[in-house]
């Protein structure tokens, strides 16, 4: 990179931590600013498809991921009307054979701790927790971020500013003149329970599950080395609370799934505590780059989680941006950032469109749902896998 100043990264979530690690490994100094006082996990589980797990494994995180993550054998896709399996797509060994990397399901806390520990071991990364950003200015060759920490104001100067501050990104709104997060009309209900408490017929440890039904779907998979089961219920809904992450009422979630098969109702009944999230996206016209400032992860392409790719795209962004910034050639920073956008935007746009489409397909009702099931049955697992090759089989382009 034609500059010796650090890269200033705002936000130590999946995107910011992965980017910091990739940059440090490439010999670049990083100042990582996080507003939270402590790095704590948000949410419950996360699915890591091979396009993302391969990057983390390349960073040396494979053993840590395997210690807490689970490699499910398959995903069983079921219909809520009959309760029957529509199709079963193999994951386990097939992912390794096809893409050379595993499909892993993991607790977010475990992924975040793995990334955080690796970042803390990098002397090139300086992490500042509890940093409230007060202003960001761009000059011809530098960026300057002012933040208060513990009542004291500090200035951080860098060569590039990366906004990795999530779907409600302040960098997007303040520096790139982008809009606020947009509510999608869907809520996600999230909960976990002890796997040992489950005595139902479904083998929750071995397979992940996707149940499709009218105006809702349910996803379940094992996390914490198989000790816990993670549930995500996505429901068409109007959001009326002021907050976007609130305790969910068990009565309300029971009600949403009242007409579903007994196995689903049993699952919904298991956890004591549910949380309810407003599913929001970044506005569609979000600019990615302005001079030396760039957005990555949910800050620029926050999306519906219906292809389980938001975190994966954040990890891919981090990998691509780091290798562009580290490349030993005479391109300017602005040229590198512009290449980053041309490499990433078409792909993330396509993934976002697929997530929206899946939302509609999963929530079909009546005859449309029957037609969907027939198409899925006829396609079979091989065709479903073929349709995902462009996502799971991605590898970074070095340029
Ligand atoms: C229900 C649900 C299920 C999902 N399932 C999957 C899945 O299975 N697979 C998958 O790949 N993705 C999934 N996702 C998407 C995934 O969670 C996100 O895409 C991912 O967390 C985005 O990471 P990020 O680092 O961009 O943002 P975040 O994880 O939101 O991190 C942003 C960080 O920035 C910090 N921050 C915010 N503002 C500031 C500020 N002003 N100054 C400093 N720091 C700041 C925050 O505290 C946070 O630490 C799911 C999402 C939901 C809602």
Tab-separated table of C-alpha atoms and ligand atoms in Angstrom:
chain	number	residue	atom	x	y	z
A	1	UNK	CA	0.000	0.000	0.000
A	2	UNK	CA	1.384	3.429	-0.901
A	3	UNK	CA	1.088	4.681	2.661
A	4	UNK	CA	2.530	3.897	6.059
A	5	UNK	CA	-0.345	5.249	8.168
A	6	UNK	CA	-2.721	2.729	9.769
A	7	UNK	CA	-6.079	1.838	8.310
A	8	UNK	CA	-8.789	3.110	10.663
A	9	UNK	CA	-11.632	0.577	11.001
A	10	UNK	CA	-14.876	1.618	12.717
A	11	UNK	CA	-16.739	-1.378	14.214
A	12	UNK	CA	-15.364	-4.632	15.618
A	13	UNK	CA	-18.108	-6.985	14.425
A	14	UNK	CA	-17.558	-9.860	11.998
A	15	UNK	CA	-16.513	-7.501	9.179
A	16	UNK	CA	-14.207	-5.242	11.216
A	17	UNK	CA	-12.476	-8.060	13.096
A	18	UNK	CA	-11.908	-10.152	9.954
A	19	UNK	CA	-10.587	-7.129	8.065
A	20	UNK	CA	-8.230	-6.163	10.911
A	21	UNK	CA	-6.858	-9.688	11.015
A	22	UNK	CA	-6.376	-9.881	7.234
A	23	UNK	CA	-4.663	-6.462	7.138
A	24	UNK	CA	-2.364	-7.248	10.056
A	25	UNK	CA	-1.330	-10.549	8.480
A	26	UNK	CA	-0.495	-8.593	5.313
A	27	UNK	CA	1.777	-6.267	7.311
A	28	UNK	CA	-0.582	-3.280	7.591
A	29	UNK	CA	-1.168	-1.395	10.858
A	30	UNK	CA	-4.779	-1.079	12.005
A	31	UNK	CA	-6.596	1.201	14.435
A	32	UNK	CA	-9.852	-0.549	15.318
A	33	UNK	CA	-12.505	1.592	17.016
A	34	UNK	CA	-15.508	-0.058	18.659
A	35	UNK	CA	-18.213	1.811	20.514
A	36	UNK	CA	-19.110	-1.068	22.849
A	37	UNK	CA	-17.149	-1.252	26.118
A	38	UNK	CA	-16.910	-5.014	25.747
A	39	UNK	CA	-16.957	-7.210	22.672
A	40	UNK	CA	-20.015	-9.303	23.297
A	41	UNK	CA	-21.970	-11.417	20.906
A	42	UNK	CA	-25.183	-10.150	19.413
A	43	UNK	CA	-27.816	-12.747	18.552
A	44	UNK	CA	-27.444	-16.480	18.689
A	45	UNK	CA	-26.246	-18.758	15.884
A	46	UNK	CA	-24.634	-18.241	12.504
A	47	UNK	CA	-24.195	-20.519	9.508
A	48	UNK	CA	-20.824	-20.306	7.787
A	49	UNK	CA	-20.903	-21.628	4.232
A	50	UNK	CA	-17.663	-22.766	2.523
A	51	UNK	CA	-17.044	-19.384	0.835
A	52	UNK	CA	-16.695	-17.879	4.343
A	53	UNK	CA	-15.268	-20.810	6.306
A	54	UNK	CA	-12.436	-21.170	3.745
A	55	UNK	CA	-11.281	-17.590	4.460
A	56	UNK	CA	-11.333	-18.124	8.223
A	57	UNK	CA	-9.500	-21.439	7.847
A	58	UNK	CA	-6.836	-19.717	5.695
A	59	UNK	CA	-6.388	-17.279	8.587
A	60	UNK	CA	-5.555	-20.249	10.838
A	61	UNK	CA	-8.881	-20.270	12.689
A	62	UNK	CA	-9.961	-23.791	11.637
A	63	UNK	CA	-9.154	-25.575	14.930
A	64	UNK	CA	-10.951	-22.909	16.992
A	65	UNK	CA	-14.021	-23.103	14.729
A	66	UNK	CA	-14.049	-26.892	14.947
A	67	UNK	CA	-13.792	-26.798	18.756
A	68	UNK	CA	-17.136	-24.999	19.109
A	69	UNK	CA	-18.834	-25.223	15.710
A	70	UNK	CA	-20.788	-28.129	14.259
A	71	UNK	CA	-20.579	-29.563	10.753
A	72	UNK	CA	-24.163	-30.648	9.960
A	73	UNK	CA	-24.623	-33.608	7.628
A	74	UNK	CA	-27.527	-32.077	5.698
A	75	UNK	CA	-30.281	-29.494	5.689
A	76	UNK	CA	-33.790	-30.927	5.680
A	77	UNK	CA	-36.332	-28.633	4.015
A	78	UNK	CA	-39.901	-29.251	5.181
A	79	UNK	CA	-43.327	-27.898	4.386
A	80	UNK	CA	-45.520	-26.695	7.249
A	81	UNK	CA	-48.768	-28.036	5.742
A	82	UNK	CA	-47.733	-31.698	5.630
A	83	UNK	CA	-44.712	-31.672	7.945
A	84	UNK	CA	-42.960	-33.818	5.328
A	85	UNK	CA	-39.438	-33.400	4.010
A	86	UNK	CA	-39.625	-31.705	0.598
A	87	UNK	CA	-35.939	-32.229	-0.056
A	88	UNK	CA	-32.753	-32.884	1.837
A	89	UNK	CA	-29.576	-31.124	0.672
A	90	UNK	CA	-26.344	-32.771	1.796
A	91	UNK	CA	-23.780	-30.562	3.580
A	92	UNK	CA	-21.055	-32.485	5.526
A	93	UNK	CA	-18.656	-34.360	3.236
A	94	UNK	CA	-20.314	-33.020	0.086
A	95	UNK	CA	-19.255	-29.461	0.953
A	96	UNK	CA	-15.674	-30.629	1.440
A	97	UNK	CA	-15.669	-32.583	-1.827
A	98	UNK	CA	-17.345	-29.858	-3.823
A	99	UNK	CA	-15.784	-26.689	-2.364
A	100	UNK	CA	-12.825	-27.877	-0.297
A	101	UNK	CA	-14.167	-26.239	2.875
A	102	UNK	CA	-16.796	-27.160	5.475
A	103	UNK	CA	-20.284	-25.858	6.186
A	104	UNK	CA	-20.171	-24.865	9.855
A	105	UNK	CA	-22.901	-23.748	12.247
A	106	UNK	CA	-21.638	-21.892	15.284
A	107	UNK	CA	-22.663	-19.626	18.149
A	108	UNK	CA	-21.897	-16.003	17.259
A	109	UNK	CA	-20.186	-15.586	20.620
A	110	UNK	CA	-17.775	-18.388	19.680
A	111	UNK	CA	-17.057	-16.902	16.251
A	112	UNK	CA	-16.578	-13.437	17.716
A	113	UNK	CA	-14.299	-14.763	20.489
A	114	UNK	CA	-12.230	-16.667	17.914
A	115	UNK	CA	-11.793	-13.551	15.773
A	116	UNK	CA	-11.201	-11.281	18.786
A	117	UNK	CA	-8.514	-13.573	20.257
A	118	UNK	CA	-6.718	-13.746	16.916
A	119	UNK	CA	-6.883	-9.945	16.551
A	120	UNK	CA	-5.591	-9.424	20.101
A	121	UNK	CA	-2.558	-11.531	19.214
A	122	UNK	CA	-1.653	-9.207	16.347
A	123	UNK	CA	0.699	-6.441	17.469
A	124	UNK	CA	-0.219	-4.484	14.322
A	125	UNK	CA	-3.826	-4.016	15.525
A	126	UNK	CA	-4.688	-1.497	18.222
A	127	UNK	CA	-8.232	-2.040	19.474
A	128	UNK	CA	-9.967	0.823	21.271
A	129	UNK	CA	-13.162	-0.247	23.016
A	130	UNK	CA	-15.771	2.254	24.235
A	131	UNK	CA	-14.762	4.692	21.481
A	132	UNK	CA	-17.646	7.071	20.695
A	133	UNK	CA	-16.906	8.742	17.380
A	134	UNK	CA	-17.621	12.449	17.375
A	135	UNK	CA	-16.298	13.543	13.977
A	136	UNK	CA	-14.657	12.183	10.840
A	137	UNK	CA	-12.752	14.357	8.373
A	138	UNK	CA	-11.059	13.486	5.102
A	139	UNK	CA	-8.007	15.332	3.795
A	140	UNK	CA	-6.137	14.838	0.526
A	141	UNK	CA	-3.946	11.973	1.790
A	142	UNK	CA	-5.369	11.138	5.200
A	143	UNK	CA	-8.494	10.559	7.253
A	144	UNK	CA	-8.951	11.809	10.798
A	145	UNK	CA	-11.370	10.333	13.305
A	146	UNK	CA	-12.135	11.971	16.615
A	147	UNK	CA	-13.571	9.879	19.393
A	148	UNK	CA	-14.219	10.170	23.104
A	149	UNK	CA	-13.223	7.343	25.401
A	150	UNK	CA	-13.893	7.490	29.114
A	151	UNK	CA	-14.598	11.220	28.849
A	152	UNK	CA	-11.288	11.932	27.026
A	153	UNK	CA	-11.133	13.013	23.398
A	154	UNK	CA	-8.594	11.400	21.033
A	155	UNK	CA	-7.729	11.807	17.367
A	156	UNK	CA	-6.874	8.834	15.155
A	157	UNK	CA	-5.207	9.492	11.816
A	158	UNK	CA	-5.074	6.943	9.042
A	159	UNK	CA	-4.657	6.372	5.343
A	160	UNK	CA	-8.102	4.841	4.804
A	161	UNK	CA	-11.337	4.864	6.812
A	162	UNK	CA	-13.385	1.658	6.785
A	163	UNK	CA	-16.970	1.789	8.034
A	164	UNK	CA	-17.663	-1.719	9.376
A	165	UNK	CA	-20.247	-0.454	11.825
A	166	UNK	CA	-23.230	-2.582	10.896
A	167	UNK	CA	-26.628	-1.970	9.334
A	168	UNK	CA	-27.221	1.212	11.381
A	169	UNK	CA	-23.838	2.538	10.231
A	170	UNK	CA	-22.891	5.975	11.396
A	171	UNK	CA	-20.065	6.133	8.825
A	172	UNK	CA	-22.602	5.456	6.031
A	173	UNK	CA	-24.851	8.270	7.194
A	174	UNK	CA	-22.229	10.817	8.266
A	175	UNK	CA	-19.424	10.320	5.737
A	176	UNK	CA	-21.043	8.751	2.692
A	177	UNK	CA	-24.324	10.668	2.912
A	178	UNK	CA	-26.243	7.372	2.898
A	179	UNK	CA	-29.650	6.919	4.509
A	180	UNK	CA	-30.790	5.187	7.701
A	181	UNK	CA	-31.482	1.428	7.911
A	182	UNK	CA	-34.713	0.314	6.250
A	183	UNK	CA	-37.166	-2.086	7.962
A	184	UNK	CA	-37.960	-5.040	5.659
A	185	UNK	CA	-41.406	-5.935	7.015
A	186	UNK	CA	-40.064	-9.096	8.621
A	187	UNK	CA	-39.012	-9.904	12.168
A	188	UNK	CA	-36.612	-12.597	13.328
A	189	UNK	CA	-37.309	-14.374	16.589
A	190	UNK	CA	-34.219	-15.958	18.092
A	191	UNK	CA	-33.718	-18.383	20.958
A	192	UNK	CA	-31.539	-21.260	22.104
A	193	UNK	CA	-32.118	-24.261	24.360
A	194	UNK	CA	-30.084	-27.175	25.687
A	195	UNK	CA	-29.885	-30.046	23.180
A	196	UNK	CA	-30.175	-32.519	26.083
A	197	UNK	CA	-33.694	-31.149	26.772
A	198	UNK	CA	-34.915	-32.329	23.376
A	199	UNK	CA	-36.620	-35.738	23.221
A	200	UNK	CA	-38.580	-35.228	19.995
A	201	UNK	CA	-38.278	-37.320	16.818
A	202	UNK	CA	-36.128	-34.824	14.864
A	203	UNK	CA	-32.360	-35.357	15.043
A	204	UNK	CA	-31.478	-31.733	15.747
A	205	UNK	CA	-27.750	-32.327	16.187
A	206	UNK	CA	-27.170	-34.115	12.893
A	207	UNK	CA	-29.201	-31.977	10.505
A	208	UNK	CA	-30.120	-28.359	10.206
A	209	UNK	CA	-33.792	-27.765	9.467
A	210	UNK	CA	-35.784	-25.289	7.414
A	211	UNK	CA	-39.579	-25.316	7.752
A	212	UNK	CA	-41.465	-23.267	5.147
A	213	UNK	CA	-44.995	-22.003	5.751
A	214	UNK	CA	-47.476	-19.189	5.131
A	215	UNK	CA	-45.992	-15.815	6.147
A	216	UNK	CA	-43.251	-17.440	8.264
A	217	UNK	CA	-40.395	-19.938	8.314
A	218	UNK	CA	-38.366	-21.635	11.003
A	219	UNK	CA	-34.675	-22.584	10.948
A	220	UNK	CA	-32.946	-24.779	13.538
A	221	UNK	CA	-29.394	-26.022	13.967
A	222	UNK	CA	-26.988	-27.164	16.668
A	223	UNK	CA	-24.306	-24.854	18.090
A	224	UNK	CA	-21.803	-24.944	20.964
A	225	UNK	CA	-20.276	-28.264	19.827
A	226	UNK	CA	-23.805	-29.741	19.678
A	227	UNK	CA	-24.726	-28.792	23.256
A	228	UNK	CA	-27.280	-26.151	22.285
A	229	UNK	CA	-29.963	-25.795	19.636
A	230	UNK	CA	-30.440	-22.468	17.914
A	231	UNK	CA	-33.871	-21.420	16.618
A	232	UNK	CA	-34.646	-18.596	14.207
A	233	UNK	CA	-38.248	-17.896	13.298
A	234	UNK	CA	-38.794	-15.315	10.554
A	235	UNK	CA	-42.266	-13.807	10.525
A	236	UNK	CA	-43.995	-11.234	8.253
A	237	UNK	CA	-44.799	-8.477	10.704
A	238	UNK	CA	-45.266	-4.768	11.325
A	239	UNK	CA	-42.636	-3.392	13.672
A	240	UNK	CA	-44.178	-1.078	16.224
A	241	UNK	CA	-41.583	-1.050	19.036
A	242	UNK	CA	-39.084	1.845	19.280
A	243	UNK	CA	-36.173	-0.529	19.803
A	244	UNK	CA	-35.038	-2.980	17.107
A	245	UNK	CA	-34.014	-5.810	19.463
A	246	UNK	CA	-36.537	-6.521	22.217
A	247	UNK	CA	-37.560	-9.446	24.462
A	248	UNK	CA	-40.137	-11.488	22.545
A	249	UNK	CA	-43.386	-12.689	24.083
A	250	UNK	CA	-43.679	-16.466	24.102
A	251	UNK	CA	-47.437	-16.145	23.607
A	252	UNK	CA	-46.912	-14.101	20.453
A	253	UNK	CA	-44.444	-16.556	18.887
A	254	UNK	CA	-46.640	-19.524	19.848
A	255	UNK	CA	-49.506	-17.753	18.185
A	256	UNK	CA	-47.558	-17.195	14.956
A	257	UNK	CA	-46.908	-20.962	14.695
A	258	UNK	CA	-50.189	-22.214	16.232
A	259	UNK	CA	-51.309	-24.027	13.043
A	260	UNK	CA	-47.936	-25.621	12.321
A	261	UNK	CA	-47.062	-29.316	12.827
A	262	UNK	CA	-46.659	-30.600	16.399
A	263	UNK	CA	-42.865	-30.929	16.035
A	264	UNK	CA	-42.570	-27.200	15.255
A	265	UNK	CA	-44.833	-26.234	18.144
A	266	UNK	CA	-42.737	-28.433	20.422
A	267	UNK	CA	-39.580	-26.655	19.247
A	268	UNK	CA	-41.128	-23.214	19.718
A	269	UNK	CA	-42.126	-24.192	23.263
A	270	UNK	CA	-38.641	-25.296	24.348
A	271	UNK	CA	-36.768	-22.027	25.007
A	272	UNK	CA	-37.686	-19.949	28.033
A	273	UNK	CA	-36.430	-16.718	26.497
A	274	UNK	CA	-37.015	-15.392	22.993
A	275	UNK	CA	-35.689	-12.190	21.494
A	276	UNK	CA	-37.308	-10.407	18.611
A	277	UNK	CA	-35.346	-8.434	16.012
A	278	UNK	CA	-36.499	-6.030	13.356
A	279	UNK	CA	-34.879	-7.264	10.141
A	280	UNK	CA	-33.420	-4.183	8.500
A	281	UNK	CA	-31.363	-3.593	5.395
A	282	UNK	CA	-29.042	-0.877	4.167
A	283	UNK	CA	-30.852	1.493	1.770
A	284	UNK	CA	-30.532	0.308	-1.843
A	285	UNK	CA	-28.789	3.449	-3.137
A	286	UNK	CA	-25.988	3.352	-0.540
A	287	UNK	CA	-22.702	4.685	-1.938
A	288	UNK	CA	-19.806	2.343	-1.130
A	289	UNK	CA	-16.890	4.738	-1.361
A	290	UNK	CA	-16.160	8.391	-0.944
A	291	UNK	CA	-12.556	9.472	-1.458
A	292	UNK	CA	-10.655	7.497	1.216
A	293	UNK	CA	-13.693	6.177	3.060
A	294	UNK	CA	-15.239	2.791	2.240
A	295	UNK	CA	-18.030	0.669	3.715
A	296	UNK	CA	-17.984	-3.105	4.217
A	297	UNK	CA	-20.361	-5.706	5.668
A	298	UNK	CA	-23.874	-4.833	6.801
A	299	UNK	CA	-23.020	-1.116	6.717
A	300	UNK	CA	-23.279	-1.238	2.928
A	301	UNK	CA	-25.256	-4.403	2.125
A	302	UNK	CA	-27.210	-5.307	5.263
A	303	UNK	CA	-29.655	-7.892	3.919
A	304	UNK	CA	-32.387	-10.366	4.845
A	305	UNK	CA	-30.801	-13.488	6.369
A	306	UNK	CA	-32.670	-15.848	4.008
A	307	UNK	CA	-29.605	-17.250	2.246
A	308	UNK	CA	-27.560	-17.059	5.485
A	309	UNK	CA	-24.967	-14.913	3.731
A	310	UNK	CA	-24.787	-11.501	5.493
A	311	UNK	CA	-21.857	-12.510	7.678
A	312	UNK	CA	-20.280	-14.487	4.852
A	313	UNK	CA	-20.370	-11.433	2.564
A	314	UNK	CA	-18.781	-9.366	5.364
A	315	UNK	CA	-15.979	-11.934	5.621
A	316	UNK	CA	-15.495	-11.962	1.832
A	317	UNK	CA	-15.441	-8.113	1.770
A	318	UNK	CA	-12.743	-8.117	4.439
A	319	UNK	CA	-10.575	-10.593	2.564
A	320	UNK	CA	-10.865	-8.757	-0.772
A	321	UNK	CA	-10.318	-5.270	0.655
A	322	UNK	CA	-7.277	-6.362	2.653
A	323	UNK	CA	-5.575	-7.943	-0.349
A	324	UNK	CA	-6.278	-4.874	-2.508
A	325	UNK	CA	-4.833	-2.533	0.122
A	326	UNK	CA	-1.820	-4.793	0.638
A	327	UNK	CA	-1.003	-5.283	-3.060
A	328	UNK	CA	2.510	-4.096	-3.900
A	329	UNK	CA	1.896	-1.911	-6.930
A	330	UNK	CA	1.613	1.776	-7.672
A	331	UNK	CA	-2.179	2.122	-7.707
A	332	UNK	CA	-3.496	4.965	-5.570
A	333	UNK	CA	-5.759	4.287	-2.576
A	334	UNK	CA	-8.717	5.695	-4.508
A	335	UNK	CA	-8.067	3.273	-7.402
A	336	UNK	CA	-7.869	0.353	-5.004
A	337	UNK	CA	-11.155	1.310	-3.346
A	338	UNK	CA	-12.825	1.678	-6.708
A	339	UNK	CA	-11.620	-1.809	-7.720
A	340	UNK	CA	-13.005	-3.091	-4.424
A	341	UNK	CA	-16.472	-1.797	-5.306
A	342	UNK	CA	-16.360	-3.252	-8.815
A	343	UNK	CA	-15.354	-6.648	-7.403
A	344	UNK	CA	-17.877	-6.728	-4.575
A	345	UNK	CA	-21.032	-4.823	-5.497
A	346	UNK	CA	-22.330	-7.087	-8.312
A	347	UNK	CA	-21.926	-10.143	-6.096
A	348	UNK	CA	-23.522	-8.704	-2.969
A	349	UNK	CA	-26.402	-7.239	-5.055
A	350	UNK	CA	-27.043	-10.714	-6.455
A	351	UNK	CA	-26.986	-12.320	-2.999
A	352	UNK	CA	-29.369	-9.644	-1.641
A	353	UNK	CA	-31.792	-10.303	-4.505
A	354	UNK	CA	-31.681	-14.040	-3.803
A	355	UNK	CA	-32.372	-13.428	-0.099
A	356	UNK	CA	-35.452	-11.343	-0.988
A	357	UNK	CA	-36.648	-14.009	-3.419
A	358	UNK	CA	-36.196	-16.790	-0.865
A	359	UNK	CA	-38.267	-14.769	1.607
A	360	UNK	CA	-41.208	-14.832	-0.796
A	361	UNK	CA	-40.721	-18.482	-1.796
A	362	UNK	CA	-40.457	-19.781	1.788
A	363	UNK	CA	-43.615	-17.916	2.875
A	364	UNK	CA	-45.954	-19.089	0.086
A	365	UNK	CA	-49.390	-20.455	0.927
A	366	UNK	CA	-51.968	-22.822	-0.596
A	367	UNK	CA	-51.547	-23.855	-4.248
A	368	UNK	CA	-48.431	-21.708	-4.711
A	369	UNK	CA	-46.779	-23.565	-1.825
A	370	UNK	CA	-47.739	-26.919	-3.371
A	371	UNK	CA	-46.233	-25.836	-6.715
A	372	UNK	CA	-43.051	-24.721	-4.921
A	373	UNK	CA	-42.764	-28.094	-3.175
A	374	UNK	CA	-43.219	-29.947	-6.434
A	375	UNK	CA	-40.524	-27.897	-8.176
A	376	UNK	CA	-38.122	-28.483	-5.257
A	377	UNK	CA	-38.850	-32.226	-5.215
A	378	UNK	CA	-38.340	-32.550	-8.951
A	379	UNK	CA	-35.125	-30.507	-8.838
A	380	UNK	CA	-33.684	-32.742	-6.116
A	381	UNK	CA	-30.644	-31.988	-3.973
A	382	UNK	CA	-28.157	-31.952	-6.848
A	383	UNK	CA	-29.942	-29.115	-8.689
A	384	UNK	CA	-30.313	-27.170	-5.429
A	385	UNK	CA	-26.583	-27.461	-4.885
A	386	UNK	CA	-25.877	-26.418	-8.483
A	387	UNK	CA	-27.936	-23.280	-7.874
A	388	UNK	CA	-25.725	-22.410	-4.889
A	389	UNK	CA	-22.353	-23.064	-6.581
A	390	UNK	CA	-21.851	-19.383	-7.408
A	391	UNK	CA	-22.152	-18.520	-3.695
A	392	UNK	CA	-20.429	-21.445	-1.966
A	393	UNK	CA	-17.760	-21.978	-4.632
A	394	UNK	CA	-16.497	-18.375	-4.582
A	395	UNK	CA	-12.789	-17.815	-4.083
A	396	UNK	CA	-11.074	-14.443	-3.738
A	397	UNK	CA	-9.735	-12.845	-6.909
A	398	UNK	CA	-6.272	-11.483	-6.267
A	399	UNK	CA	-5.913	-8.192	-8.104
B	1	LIG	C1	-31.658	-13.505	12.403
B	1	LIG	C2	-30.371	-13.388	11.653
B	1	LIG	C3	-29.721	-14.526	11.241
B	1	LIG	C4	-28.544	-14.444	10.486
B	1	LIG	N1	-27.932	-15.580	10.081
B	1	LIG	C5	-26.814	-15.499	9.337
B	1	LIG	C6	-26.145	-16.679	8.910
B	1	LIG	O1	-26.583	-17.793	9.213
B	1	LIG	N2	-25.013	-16.566	8.171
B	1	LIG	C7	-24.498	-15.347	7.842
B	1	LIG	O2	-23.454	-15.286	7.162
B	1	LIG	N3	-25.112	-14.199	8.237
B	1	LIG	C8	-26.239	-14.239	8.972
B	1	LIG	N4	-26.830	-13.116	9.407
B	1	LIG	C9	-26.247	-11.807	9.026
B	1	LIG	C10	-25.062	-11.436	9.906
B	1	LIG	O3	-25.415	-11.500	11.259
B	1	LIG	C11	-24.592	-10.029	9.577
B	1	LIG	O4	-24.530	-9.896	8.182
B	1	LIG	C12	-23.231	-9.753	10.184
B	1	LIG	O5	-23.309	-9.799	11.583
B	1	LIG	C13	-22.704	-8.395	9.723
B	1	LIG	O6	-21.474	-8.141	10.325
B	1	LIG	P1	-20.910	-6.661	10.408
B	1	LIG	O7	-19.585	-6.766	11.062
B	1	LIG	O8	-21.021	-5.989	9.100
B	1	LIG	O9	-21.922	-5.881	11.371
B	1	LIG	P2	-22.202	-6.105	12.924
B	1	LIG	O10	-22.056	-7.543	13.274
B	1	LIG	O11	-23.494	-5.431	13.199
B	1	LIG	O12	-21.016	-5.331	13.658
B	1	LIG	C14	-20.959	-3.926	13.686
B	1	LIG	C15	-20.046	-3.508	14.841
B	1	LIG	O13	-19.883	-2.083	14.768
B	1	LIG	C16	-20.044	-1.544	16.077
B	1	LIG	N5	-20.506	-0.141	15.889
B	1	LIG	C17	-21.713	0.283	15.490
B	1	LIG	N6	-21.720	1.624	15.428
B	1	LIG	C18	-20.484	2.052	15.798
B	1	LIG	C19	-19.882	3.337	15.953
B	1	LIG	N7	-20.551	4.461	15.707
B	1	LIG	N8	-18.588	3.407	16.353
B	1	LIG	C20	-17.895	2.260	16.604
B	1	LIG	N9	-18.415	1.027	16.503
B	1	LIG	C21	-19.691	0.919	16.090
B	1	LIG	C22	-21.089	-2.441	16.722
B	1	LIG	O14	-21.056	-2.335	18.127
B	1	LIG	C23	-20.628	-3.812	16.212
B	1	LIG	O15	-19.622	-4.350	17.036
B	1	LIG	C24	-28.007	-13.161	10.165
B	1	LIG	C25	-28.642	-12.005	10.621
B	1	LIG	C26	-29.813	-12.105	11.360
B	1	LIG	C27	-30.478	-10.851	11.840
